[in-house]
Short mmCIF file of C-alpha atoms in Angstrom, two decimals:
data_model
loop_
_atom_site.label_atom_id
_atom_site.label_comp_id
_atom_site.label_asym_id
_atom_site.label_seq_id
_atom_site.Cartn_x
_atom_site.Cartn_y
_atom_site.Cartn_z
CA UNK J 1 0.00 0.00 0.00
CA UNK J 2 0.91 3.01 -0.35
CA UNK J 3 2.33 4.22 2.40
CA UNK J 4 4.00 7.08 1.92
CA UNK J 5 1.25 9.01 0.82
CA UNK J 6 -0.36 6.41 -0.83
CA UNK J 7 -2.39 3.60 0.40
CA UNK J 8 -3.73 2.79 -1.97
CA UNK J 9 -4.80 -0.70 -3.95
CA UNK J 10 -5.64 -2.75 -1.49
CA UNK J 11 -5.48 -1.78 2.18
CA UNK J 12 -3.60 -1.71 4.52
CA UNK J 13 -4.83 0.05 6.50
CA UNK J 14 -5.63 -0.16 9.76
CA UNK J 15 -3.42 -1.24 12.14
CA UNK J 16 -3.23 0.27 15.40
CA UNK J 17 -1.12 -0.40 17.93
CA UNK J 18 -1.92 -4.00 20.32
CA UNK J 19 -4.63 -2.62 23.20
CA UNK J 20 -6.92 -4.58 24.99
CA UNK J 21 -10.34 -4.58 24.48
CA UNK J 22 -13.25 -5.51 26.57
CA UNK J 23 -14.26 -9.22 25.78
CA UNK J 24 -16.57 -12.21 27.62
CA UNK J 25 -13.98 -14.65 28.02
CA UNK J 26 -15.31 -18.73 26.55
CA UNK J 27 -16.29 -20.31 29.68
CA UNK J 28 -14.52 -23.26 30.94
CA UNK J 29 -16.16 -26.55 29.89
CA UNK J 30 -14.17 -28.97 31.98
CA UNK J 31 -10.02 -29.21 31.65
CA UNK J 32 -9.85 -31.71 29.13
CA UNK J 33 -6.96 -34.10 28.49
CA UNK J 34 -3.73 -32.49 28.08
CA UNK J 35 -2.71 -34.18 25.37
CA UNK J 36 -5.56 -33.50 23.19
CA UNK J 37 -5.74 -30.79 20.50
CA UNK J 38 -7.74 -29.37 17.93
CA UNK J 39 -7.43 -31.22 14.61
CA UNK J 40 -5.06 -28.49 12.61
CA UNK J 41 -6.90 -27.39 8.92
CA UNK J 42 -5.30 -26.47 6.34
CA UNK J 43 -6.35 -24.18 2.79
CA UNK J 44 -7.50 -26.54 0.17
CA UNK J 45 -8.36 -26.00 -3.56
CA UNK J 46 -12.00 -26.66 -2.87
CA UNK J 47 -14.82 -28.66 -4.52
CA UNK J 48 -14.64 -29.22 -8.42
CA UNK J 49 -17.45 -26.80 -8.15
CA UNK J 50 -16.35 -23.56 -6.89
CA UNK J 51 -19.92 -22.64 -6.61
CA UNK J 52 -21.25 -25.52 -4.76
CA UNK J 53 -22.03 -25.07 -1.09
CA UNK J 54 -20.84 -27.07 1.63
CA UNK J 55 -23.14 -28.53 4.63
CA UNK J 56 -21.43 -29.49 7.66
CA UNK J 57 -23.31 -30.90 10.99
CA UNK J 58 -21.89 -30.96 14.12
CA UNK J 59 -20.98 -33.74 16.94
CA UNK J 60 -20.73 -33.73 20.52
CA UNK J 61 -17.25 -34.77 20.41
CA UNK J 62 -17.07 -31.01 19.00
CA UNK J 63 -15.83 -32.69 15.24
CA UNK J 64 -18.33 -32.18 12.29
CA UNK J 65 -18.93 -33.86 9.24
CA UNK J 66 -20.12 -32.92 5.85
CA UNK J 67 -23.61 -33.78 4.92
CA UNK J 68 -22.73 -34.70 1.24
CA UNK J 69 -25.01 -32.75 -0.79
CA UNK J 70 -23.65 -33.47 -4.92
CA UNK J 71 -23.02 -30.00 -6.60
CA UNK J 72 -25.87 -28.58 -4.46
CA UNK J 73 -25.87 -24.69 -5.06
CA UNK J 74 -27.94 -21.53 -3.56
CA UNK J 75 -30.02 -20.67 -6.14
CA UNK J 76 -31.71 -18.21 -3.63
CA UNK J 77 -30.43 -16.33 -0.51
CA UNK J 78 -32.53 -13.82 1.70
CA UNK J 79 -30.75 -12.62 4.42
CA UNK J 80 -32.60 -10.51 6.25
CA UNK J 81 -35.65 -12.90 6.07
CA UNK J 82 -33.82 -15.99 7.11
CA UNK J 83 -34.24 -18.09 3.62
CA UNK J 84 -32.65 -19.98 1.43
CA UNK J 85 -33.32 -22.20 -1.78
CA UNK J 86 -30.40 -24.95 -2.48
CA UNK J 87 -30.76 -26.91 -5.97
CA UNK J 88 -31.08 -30.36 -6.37
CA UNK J 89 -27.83 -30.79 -8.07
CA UNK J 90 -26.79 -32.57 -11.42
CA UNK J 91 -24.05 -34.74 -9.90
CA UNK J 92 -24.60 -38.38 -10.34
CA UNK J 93 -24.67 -38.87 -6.68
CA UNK J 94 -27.88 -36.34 -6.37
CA UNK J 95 -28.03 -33.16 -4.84
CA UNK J 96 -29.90 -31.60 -1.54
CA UNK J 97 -33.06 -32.98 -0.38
CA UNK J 98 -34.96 -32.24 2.65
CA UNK J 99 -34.39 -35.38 4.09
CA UNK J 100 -31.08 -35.14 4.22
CA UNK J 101 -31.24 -31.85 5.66
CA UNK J 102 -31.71 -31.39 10.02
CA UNK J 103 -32.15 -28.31 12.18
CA UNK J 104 -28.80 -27.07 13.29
CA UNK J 105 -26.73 -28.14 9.70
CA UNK J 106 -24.23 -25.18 8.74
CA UNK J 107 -24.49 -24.31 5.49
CA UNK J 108 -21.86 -22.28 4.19
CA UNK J 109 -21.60 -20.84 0.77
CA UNK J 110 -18.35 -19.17 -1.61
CA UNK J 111 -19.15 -15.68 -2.85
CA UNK J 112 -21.97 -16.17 -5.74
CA UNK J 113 -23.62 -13.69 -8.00
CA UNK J 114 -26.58 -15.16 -5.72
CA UNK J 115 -24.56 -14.66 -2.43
CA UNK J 116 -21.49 -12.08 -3.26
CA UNK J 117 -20.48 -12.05 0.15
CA UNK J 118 -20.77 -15.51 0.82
CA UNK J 119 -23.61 -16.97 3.19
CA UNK J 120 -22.72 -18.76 6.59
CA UNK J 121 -26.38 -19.80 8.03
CA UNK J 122 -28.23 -22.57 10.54
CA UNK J 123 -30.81 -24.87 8.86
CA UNK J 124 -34.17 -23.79 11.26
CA UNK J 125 -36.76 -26.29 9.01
CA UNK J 126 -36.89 -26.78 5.22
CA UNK J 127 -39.76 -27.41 2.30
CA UNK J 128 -39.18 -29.58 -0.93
CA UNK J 129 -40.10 -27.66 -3.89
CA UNK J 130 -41.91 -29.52 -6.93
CA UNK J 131 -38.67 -28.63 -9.08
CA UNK J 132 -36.26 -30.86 -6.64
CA UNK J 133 -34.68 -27.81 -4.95
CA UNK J 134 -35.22 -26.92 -0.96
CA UNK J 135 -36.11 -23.74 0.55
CA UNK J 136 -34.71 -23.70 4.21
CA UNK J 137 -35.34 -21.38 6.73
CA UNK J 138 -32.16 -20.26 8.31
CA UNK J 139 -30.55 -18.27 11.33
CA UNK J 140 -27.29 -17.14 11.36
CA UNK J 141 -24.61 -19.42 11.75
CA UNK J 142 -20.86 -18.48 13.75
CA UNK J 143 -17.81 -20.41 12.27
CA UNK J 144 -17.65 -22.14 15.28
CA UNK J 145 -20.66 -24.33 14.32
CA UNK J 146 -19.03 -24.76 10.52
CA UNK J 147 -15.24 -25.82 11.31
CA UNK J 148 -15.80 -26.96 15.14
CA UNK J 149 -13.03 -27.95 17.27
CA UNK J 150 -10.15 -27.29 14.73
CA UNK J 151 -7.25 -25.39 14.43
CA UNK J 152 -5.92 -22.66 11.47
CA UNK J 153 -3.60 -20.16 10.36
CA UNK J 154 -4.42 -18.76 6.22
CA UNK J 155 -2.19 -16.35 5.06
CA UNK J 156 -3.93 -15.99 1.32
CA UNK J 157 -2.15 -13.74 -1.20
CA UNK J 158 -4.77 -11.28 -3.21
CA UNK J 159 -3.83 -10.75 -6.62
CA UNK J 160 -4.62 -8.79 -9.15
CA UNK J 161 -7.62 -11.25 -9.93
CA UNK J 162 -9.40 -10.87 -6.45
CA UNK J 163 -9.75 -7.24 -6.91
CA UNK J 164 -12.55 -4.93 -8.30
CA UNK J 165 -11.77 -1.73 -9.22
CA UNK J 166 -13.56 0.80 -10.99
CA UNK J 167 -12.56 1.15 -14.89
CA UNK J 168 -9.48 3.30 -15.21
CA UNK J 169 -9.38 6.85 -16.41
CA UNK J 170 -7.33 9.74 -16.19
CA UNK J 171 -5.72 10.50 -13.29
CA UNK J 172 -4.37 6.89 -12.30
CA UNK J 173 -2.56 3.87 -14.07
CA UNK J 174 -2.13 0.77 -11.78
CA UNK J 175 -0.72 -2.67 -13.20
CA UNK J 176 -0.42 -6.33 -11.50
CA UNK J 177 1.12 -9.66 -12.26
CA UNK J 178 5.10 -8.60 -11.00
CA UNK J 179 6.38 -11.31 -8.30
CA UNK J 180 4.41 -13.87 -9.81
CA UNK J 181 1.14 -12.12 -9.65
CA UNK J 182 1.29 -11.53 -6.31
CA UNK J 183 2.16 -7.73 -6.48
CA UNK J 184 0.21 -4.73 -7.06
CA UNK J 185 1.44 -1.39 -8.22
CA UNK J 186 -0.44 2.04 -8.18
CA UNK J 187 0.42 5.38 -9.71
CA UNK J 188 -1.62 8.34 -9.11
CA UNK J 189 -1.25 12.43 -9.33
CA UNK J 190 -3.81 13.87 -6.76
CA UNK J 191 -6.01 17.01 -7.12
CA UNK J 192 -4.82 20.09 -5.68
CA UNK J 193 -7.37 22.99 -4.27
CA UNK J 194 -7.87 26.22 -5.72
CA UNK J 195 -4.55 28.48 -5.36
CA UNK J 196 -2.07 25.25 -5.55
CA UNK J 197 0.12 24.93 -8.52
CA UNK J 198 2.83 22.75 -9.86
CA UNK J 199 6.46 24.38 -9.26
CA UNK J 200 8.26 25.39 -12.30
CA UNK J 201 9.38 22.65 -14.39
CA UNK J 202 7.04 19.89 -12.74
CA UNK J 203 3.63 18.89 -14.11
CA UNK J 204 2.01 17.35 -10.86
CA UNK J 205 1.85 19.18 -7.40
CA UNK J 206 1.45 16.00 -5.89
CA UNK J 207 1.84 12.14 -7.25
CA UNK J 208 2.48 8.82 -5.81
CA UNK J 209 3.31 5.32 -6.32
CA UNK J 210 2.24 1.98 -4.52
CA UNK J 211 3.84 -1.35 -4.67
CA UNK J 212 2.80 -3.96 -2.48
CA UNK J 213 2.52 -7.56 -1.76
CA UNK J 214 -0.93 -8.10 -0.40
CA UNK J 215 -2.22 -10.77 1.94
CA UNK J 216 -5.62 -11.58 4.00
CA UNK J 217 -4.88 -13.04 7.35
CA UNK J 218 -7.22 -15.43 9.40
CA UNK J 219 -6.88 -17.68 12.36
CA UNK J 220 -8.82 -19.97 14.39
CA UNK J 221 -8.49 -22.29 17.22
CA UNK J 222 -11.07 -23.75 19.49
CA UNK J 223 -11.72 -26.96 21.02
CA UNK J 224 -14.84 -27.79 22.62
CA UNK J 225 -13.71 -29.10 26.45
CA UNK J 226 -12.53 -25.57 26.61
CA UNK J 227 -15.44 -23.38 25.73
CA UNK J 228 -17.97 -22.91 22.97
CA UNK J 229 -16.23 -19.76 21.41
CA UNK J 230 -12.69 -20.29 20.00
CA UNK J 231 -9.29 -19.50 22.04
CA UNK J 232 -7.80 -18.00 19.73
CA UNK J 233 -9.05 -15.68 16.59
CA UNK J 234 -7.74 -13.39 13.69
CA UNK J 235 -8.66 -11.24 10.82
CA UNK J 236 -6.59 -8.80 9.14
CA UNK J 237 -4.81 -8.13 6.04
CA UNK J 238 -0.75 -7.76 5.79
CA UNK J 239 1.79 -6.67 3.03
CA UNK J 240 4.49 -5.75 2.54
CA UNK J 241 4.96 -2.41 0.48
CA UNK J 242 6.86 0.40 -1.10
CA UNK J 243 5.74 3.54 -1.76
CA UNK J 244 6.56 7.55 -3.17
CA UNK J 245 5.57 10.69 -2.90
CA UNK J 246 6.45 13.51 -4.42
CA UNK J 247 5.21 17.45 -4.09
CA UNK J 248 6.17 19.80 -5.59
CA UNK J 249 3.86 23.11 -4.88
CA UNK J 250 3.20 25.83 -4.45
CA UNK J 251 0.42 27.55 -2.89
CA UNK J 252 -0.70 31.15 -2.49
CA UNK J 253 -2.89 30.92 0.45
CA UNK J 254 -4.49 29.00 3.51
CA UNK J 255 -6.15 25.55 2.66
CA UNK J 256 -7.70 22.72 3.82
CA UNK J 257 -9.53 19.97 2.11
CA UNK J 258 -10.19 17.39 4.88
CA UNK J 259 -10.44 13.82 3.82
CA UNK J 260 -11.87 14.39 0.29
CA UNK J 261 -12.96 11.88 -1.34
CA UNK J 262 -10.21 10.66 -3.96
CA UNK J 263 -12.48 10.12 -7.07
CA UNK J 264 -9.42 8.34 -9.75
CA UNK J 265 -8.99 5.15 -11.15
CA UNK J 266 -8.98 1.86 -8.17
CA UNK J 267 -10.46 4.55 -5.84
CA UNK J 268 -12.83 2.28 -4.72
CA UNK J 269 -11.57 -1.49 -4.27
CA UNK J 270 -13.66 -4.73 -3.15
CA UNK J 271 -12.44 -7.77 -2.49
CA UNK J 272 -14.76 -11.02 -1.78
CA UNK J 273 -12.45 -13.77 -1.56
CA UNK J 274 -12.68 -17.66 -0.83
CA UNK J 275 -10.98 -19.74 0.57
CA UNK J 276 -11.43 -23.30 1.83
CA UNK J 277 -10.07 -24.66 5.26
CA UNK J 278 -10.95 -28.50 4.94
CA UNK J 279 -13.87 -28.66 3.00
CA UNK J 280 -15.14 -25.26 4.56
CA UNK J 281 -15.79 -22.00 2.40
CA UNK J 282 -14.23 -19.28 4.27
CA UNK J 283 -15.22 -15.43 2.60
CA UNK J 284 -13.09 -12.77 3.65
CA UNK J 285 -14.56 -9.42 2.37
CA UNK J 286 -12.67 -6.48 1.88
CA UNK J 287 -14.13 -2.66 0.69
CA UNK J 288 -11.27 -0.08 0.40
CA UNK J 289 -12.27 4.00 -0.23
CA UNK J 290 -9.62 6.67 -0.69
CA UNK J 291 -9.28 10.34 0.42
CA UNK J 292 -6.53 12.78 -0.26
CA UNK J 293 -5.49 15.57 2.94
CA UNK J 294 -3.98 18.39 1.83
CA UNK J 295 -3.54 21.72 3.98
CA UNK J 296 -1.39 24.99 4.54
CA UNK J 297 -1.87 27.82 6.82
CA UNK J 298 -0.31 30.53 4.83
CA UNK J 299 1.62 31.37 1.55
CA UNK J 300 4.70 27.93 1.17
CA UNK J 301 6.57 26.39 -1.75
CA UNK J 302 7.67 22.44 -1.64
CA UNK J 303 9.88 21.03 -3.85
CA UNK J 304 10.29 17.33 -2.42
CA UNK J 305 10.24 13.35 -2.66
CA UNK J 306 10.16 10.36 -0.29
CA UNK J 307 10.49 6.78 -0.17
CA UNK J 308 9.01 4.55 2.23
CA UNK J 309 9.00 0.74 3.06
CA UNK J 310 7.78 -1.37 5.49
CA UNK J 311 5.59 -4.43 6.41
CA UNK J 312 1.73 -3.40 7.47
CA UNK J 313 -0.71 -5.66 9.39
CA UNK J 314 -4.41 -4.43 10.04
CA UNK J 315 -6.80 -5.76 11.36
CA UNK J 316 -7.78 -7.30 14.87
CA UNK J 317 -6.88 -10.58 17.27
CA UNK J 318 -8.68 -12.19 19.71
CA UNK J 319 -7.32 -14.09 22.96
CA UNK J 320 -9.34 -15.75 25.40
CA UNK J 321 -7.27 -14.60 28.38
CA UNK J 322 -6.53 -11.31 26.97
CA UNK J 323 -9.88 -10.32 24.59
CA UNK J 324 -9.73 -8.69 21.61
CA UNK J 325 -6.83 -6.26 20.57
CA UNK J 326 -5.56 -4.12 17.39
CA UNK J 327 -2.82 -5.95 15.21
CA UNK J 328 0.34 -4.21 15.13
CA UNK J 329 3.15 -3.31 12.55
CA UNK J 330 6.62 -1.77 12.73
CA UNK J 331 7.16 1.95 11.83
CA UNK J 332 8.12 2.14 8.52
CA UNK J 333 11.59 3.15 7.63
CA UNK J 334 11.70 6.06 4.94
CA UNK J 335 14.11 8.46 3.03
CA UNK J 336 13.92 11.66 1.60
CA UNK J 337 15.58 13.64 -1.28
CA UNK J 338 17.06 17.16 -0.90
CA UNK J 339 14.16 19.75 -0.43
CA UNK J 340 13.78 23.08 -1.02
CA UNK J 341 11.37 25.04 1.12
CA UNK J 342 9.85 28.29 1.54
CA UNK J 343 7.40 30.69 2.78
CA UNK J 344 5.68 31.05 6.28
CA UNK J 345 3.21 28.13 6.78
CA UNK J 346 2.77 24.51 7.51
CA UNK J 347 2.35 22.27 4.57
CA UNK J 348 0.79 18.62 5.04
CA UNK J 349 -0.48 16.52 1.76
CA UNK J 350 -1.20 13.21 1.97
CA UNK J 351 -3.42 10.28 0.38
CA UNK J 352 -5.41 7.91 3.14
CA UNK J 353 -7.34 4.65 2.73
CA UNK J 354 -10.32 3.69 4.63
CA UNK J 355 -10.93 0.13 4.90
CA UNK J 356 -13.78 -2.53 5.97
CA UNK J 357 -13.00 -5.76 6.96
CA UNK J 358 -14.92 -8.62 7.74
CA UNK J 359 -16.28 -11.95 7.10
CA UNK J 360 -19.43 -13.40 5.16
CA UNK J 361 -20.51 -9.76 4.93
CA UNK J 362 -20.19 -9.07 8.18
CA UNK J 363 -18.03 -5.94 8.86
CA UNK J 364 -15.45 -6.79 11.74
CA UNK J 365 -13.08 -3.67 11.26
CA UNK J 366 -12.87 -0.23 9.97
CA UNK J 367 -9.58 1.72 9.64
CA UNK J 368 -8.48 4.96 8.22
CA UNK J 369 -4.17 5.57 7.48
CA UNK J 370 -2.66 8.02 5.77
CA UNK J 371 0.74 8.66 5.85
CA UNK J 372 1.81 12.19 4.64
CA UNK J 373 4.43 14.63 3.87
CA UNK J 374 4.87 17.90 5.95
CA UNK J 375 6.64 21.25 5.70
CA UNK J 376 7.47 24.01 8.09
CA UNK J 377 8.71 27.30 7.24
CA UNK J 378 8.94 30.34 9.55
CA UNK J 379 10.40 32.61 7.57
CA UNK J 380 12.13 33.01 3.62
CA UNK J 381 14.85 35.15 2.36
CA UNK J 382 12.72 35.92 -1.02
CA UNK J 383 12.33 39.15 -2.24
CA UNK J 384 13.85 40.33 1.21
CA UNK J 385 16.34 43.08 0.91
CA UNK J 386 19.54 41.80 2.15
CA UNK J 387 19.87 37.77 3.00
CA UNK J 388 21.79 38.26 6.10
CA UNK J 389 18.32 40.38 7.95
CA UNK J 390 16.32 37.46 7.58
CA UNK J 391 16.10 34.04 9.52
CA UNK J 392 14.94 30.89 8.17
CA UNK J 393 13.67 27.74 9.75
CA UNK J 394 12.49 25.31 7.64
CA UNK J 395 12.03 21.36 8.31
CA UNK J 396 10.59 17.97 6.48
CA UNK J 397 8.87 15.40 8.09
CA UNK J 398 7.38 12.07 6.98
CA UNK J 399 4.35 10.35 9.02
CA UNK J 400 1.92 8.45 9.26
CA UNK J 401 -1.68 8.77 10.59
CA UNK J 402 -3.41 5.59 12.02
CA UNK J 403 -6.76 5.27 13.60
CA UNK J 404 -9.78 2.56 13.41
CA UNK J 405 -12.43 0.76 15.52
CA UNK J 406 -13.29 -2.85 15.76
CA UNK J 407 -17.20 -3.95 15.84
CA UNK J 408 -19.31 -6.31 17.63
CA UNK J 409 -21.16 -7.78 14.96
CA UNK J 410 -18.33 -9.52 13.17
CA UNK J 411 -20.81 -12.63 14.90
CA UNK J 412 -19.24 -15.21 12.80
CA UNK J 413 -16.51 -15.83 15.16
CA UNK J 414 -18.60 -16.71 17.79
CA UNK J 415 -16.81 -13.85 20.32
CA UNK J 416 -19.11 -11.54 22.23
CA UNK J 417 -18.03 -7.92 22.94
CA UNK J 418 -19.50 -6.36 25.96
CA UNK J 419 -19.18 -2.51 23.96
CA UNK J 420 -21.04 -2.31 20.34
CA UNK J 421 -17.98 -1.23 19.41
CA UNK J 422 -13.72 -0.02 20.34
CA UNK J 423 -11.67 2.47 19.10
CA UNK J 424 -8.31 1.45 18.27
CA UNK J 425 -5.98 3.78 20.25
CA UNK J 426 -4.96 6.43 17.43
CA UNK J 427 -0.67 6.31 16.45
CA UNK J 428 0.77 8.42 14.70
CA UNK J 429 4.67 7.98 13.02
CA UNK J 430 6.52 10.71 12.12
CA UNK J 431 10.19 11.28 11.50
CA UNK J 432 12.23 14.31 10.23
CA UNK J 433 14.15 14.07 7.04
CA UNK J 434 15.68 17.25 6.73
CA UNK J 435 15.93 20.28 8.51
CA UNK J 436 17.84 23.33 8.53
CA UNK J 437 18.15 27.20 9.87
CA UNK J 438 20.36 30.32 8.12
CA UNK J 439 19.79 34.16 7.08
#
């Protein structure tokens, strides 16, 4: 992602620093034998049908087994009202009949054009249909009742392919496929308000680059003797990145655009990606927006570029003994260029991502960064009558703005939050790259 003024393809962005949060801890069921653990899953390719859905009923040993259902699909999904249709299948071994189907099955569904975020619901009581297919009534499901006791750890690389992005168009170029297909790079030059130009001999006041190496993380651990809700529980999204920015402007008076929306190419970004653990769909949903910062308090002219790398992880972890807390990543390491600076004023420009993360649809996490480019100036030598009668102070700094919350109704992991709803403590990085004083 960009990170230096630039996150922006895919997110990265909300990582806070670790901080407890409020959390009903799984009661104890019994100790359990020490010896036994959670079966460990690991990411498979899937069924031959990518569409098909998978029906999994649980045990009181805590294990669950798949109700085998053919090619069985939803041809029908209403959330909100609690139904579902699945069709009777054109495998040779048959597909879903009510018979086969009990209160309590999971059904869990990949992202469909029926079900784009995936579906993860309880079987309540179903109805054959003349045509072979089944309507089922449904209540939401949690993963625990889908993968039971078990134990996980997907790190999935997004590509190119899992992303939707809006059709380019002036302003913004990005390309994929480097690294195997597993990076993403995004160039952009950003509108500037009223009263800021380019300097002389530059044709963008402000552009930026992105490369990154983008990955969804998700963990899971529970076993039953412990507790109905897992132990143990992640969702995020890491890369690894590198990213410029470059400004050179100049502007003739106070501004400030807030977090404007940032209406170019991949502006908007949605991810809906599956993954099996076992034979277990697993949708990780993604929505990314973008917004551009730029402000001065007074007349300044920037001439200077950055470089910034690092390793970002966003998103949110859940401990039984500790609760729920904000993933954390390292402060990036960056380098400037020379600069030239000058005025009176305090420069900032910057390009932020806001990000919602979650599972099946549900939103789990919400997260804005942006990091940014600053410039002070108290004081310039132009125009002044002799050099030596005036001061100058001027400095550079790099940073990075963090803040997000995490939600209650990311249900599907089975964790309940005593607060709707927690702020991730705000951080900010920031680090001087050049500085100076003369007359």
């Amino acid at each position: 992602m960009k990170f230096s003024a630039r996150h922006l393809l895919v997110p990265l962005i909300v990582t806070g620093i670790a901080a407890p949060l409020s959390a009903i801890p799984a009661a104890a069921a019994g100790s359990g034998p020490a010896d036994r653990t959670p079966p460990v899953l690991t990411a498979t390719g899937g069924p031959a049908d990518k569409g098909a859905v998978t029906v999994v009923r649980g045990g009181a040993d805590g294990a669950t087994t798949v109700v085998p259902l053919g090619d069985s699909r939803l041809t029908g999904y209403d959330e909100a009202g609690g139904h579902a249709v699945l069709s009777a299948g054109k495998a040779a071994n048959g597909g879903a009949s009510a018979a086969q189907l009990r209160p309590g099955d999971v059904i869990a569904s990949p992202a469909t054009a029926v079900a784009p975020h995936g579906a993860l619901v309880k079987v309540v009581a179903t109805r054959p249909a003349a045509d072979g297919s089944v309507t089922v009534d449904t209540a939401p499901a949690d993963l625990v009742d889908a993968l039971g006791d078990a134990k996980a750890d997907l790190r999935t690389p997004l590509t190119a392919a899992d992303l939707k992005v809006k059709p380019l168009t002036k302003g913004g170029n990005a390309t994929a496929g480097q690294a195997g297909g597993q990076s993403i790079r995004l160039d952009v030059d950003v509108p500037m308000p009223d009263g800021v130009k380019p300097t002389q001999g530059n044709s963008s006041a402000l552009s930026a680059s992105m490369e990154l190496r983008p990955e969804m993380l998700f963990s899971y651990e529970r076993a039953h003797w412990y507790g109905y809700a897992p132990s143990r529980a992640e969702i995020g999204v890491a890369a690894d990145y590198g990213a410029g920015v470059k400004v050179h402007a100049e502007g003739s008076a106070s501004y400030d655009t807030g977090h404007k929306p940032l209406h170019i190419p991949a502006a908007e970004v949605d991810v809906d990606k599956t993954v099996w653990l076992g034979p277990v769909p697993i949708v990780l949903n993604l929505k990314v927006d973008y917004f551009y910062d730029v402000s001065a308090d007074g007349k300044i002219t920037v001439d200077a570029e950055q470089r910034t790398d690092g390793r970002l992880e966003v998103g949110a972890r859940y401990d039984v003994n500790k609760g729920w807390s904000a993933l954390t990543s390292p402060e990036p390491t960056t380098q400037g260029t020379p600069a030239r600076i000058q005025g009176a004023a305090t420069a900032k420009a910057g390009i932020g991502s806001h990000a919602r993360l979650g599972l099946y649809g549900s939103v789990g996490v919400e997260a804005d960064a942006m990091p940014y480019l600053k410039a002070t100036a108290t004081g310039s030598a132009e125009g002044a009558p002799s050099k030596k009668d005036v001061k100058t102070d001027w400095g550079l700094y790099a940073g990075l703005e963090l803040n997000g919350s995490f939600f209650a109704d990311l249900r599907v992991f089975g964790v309940k939050v005593i607060d709707h709803s927690w702020a991730f403590p705000e951080v900010r990085y920031e680090r001087k790259l050049a500085g100076g004083t003369g007359r």
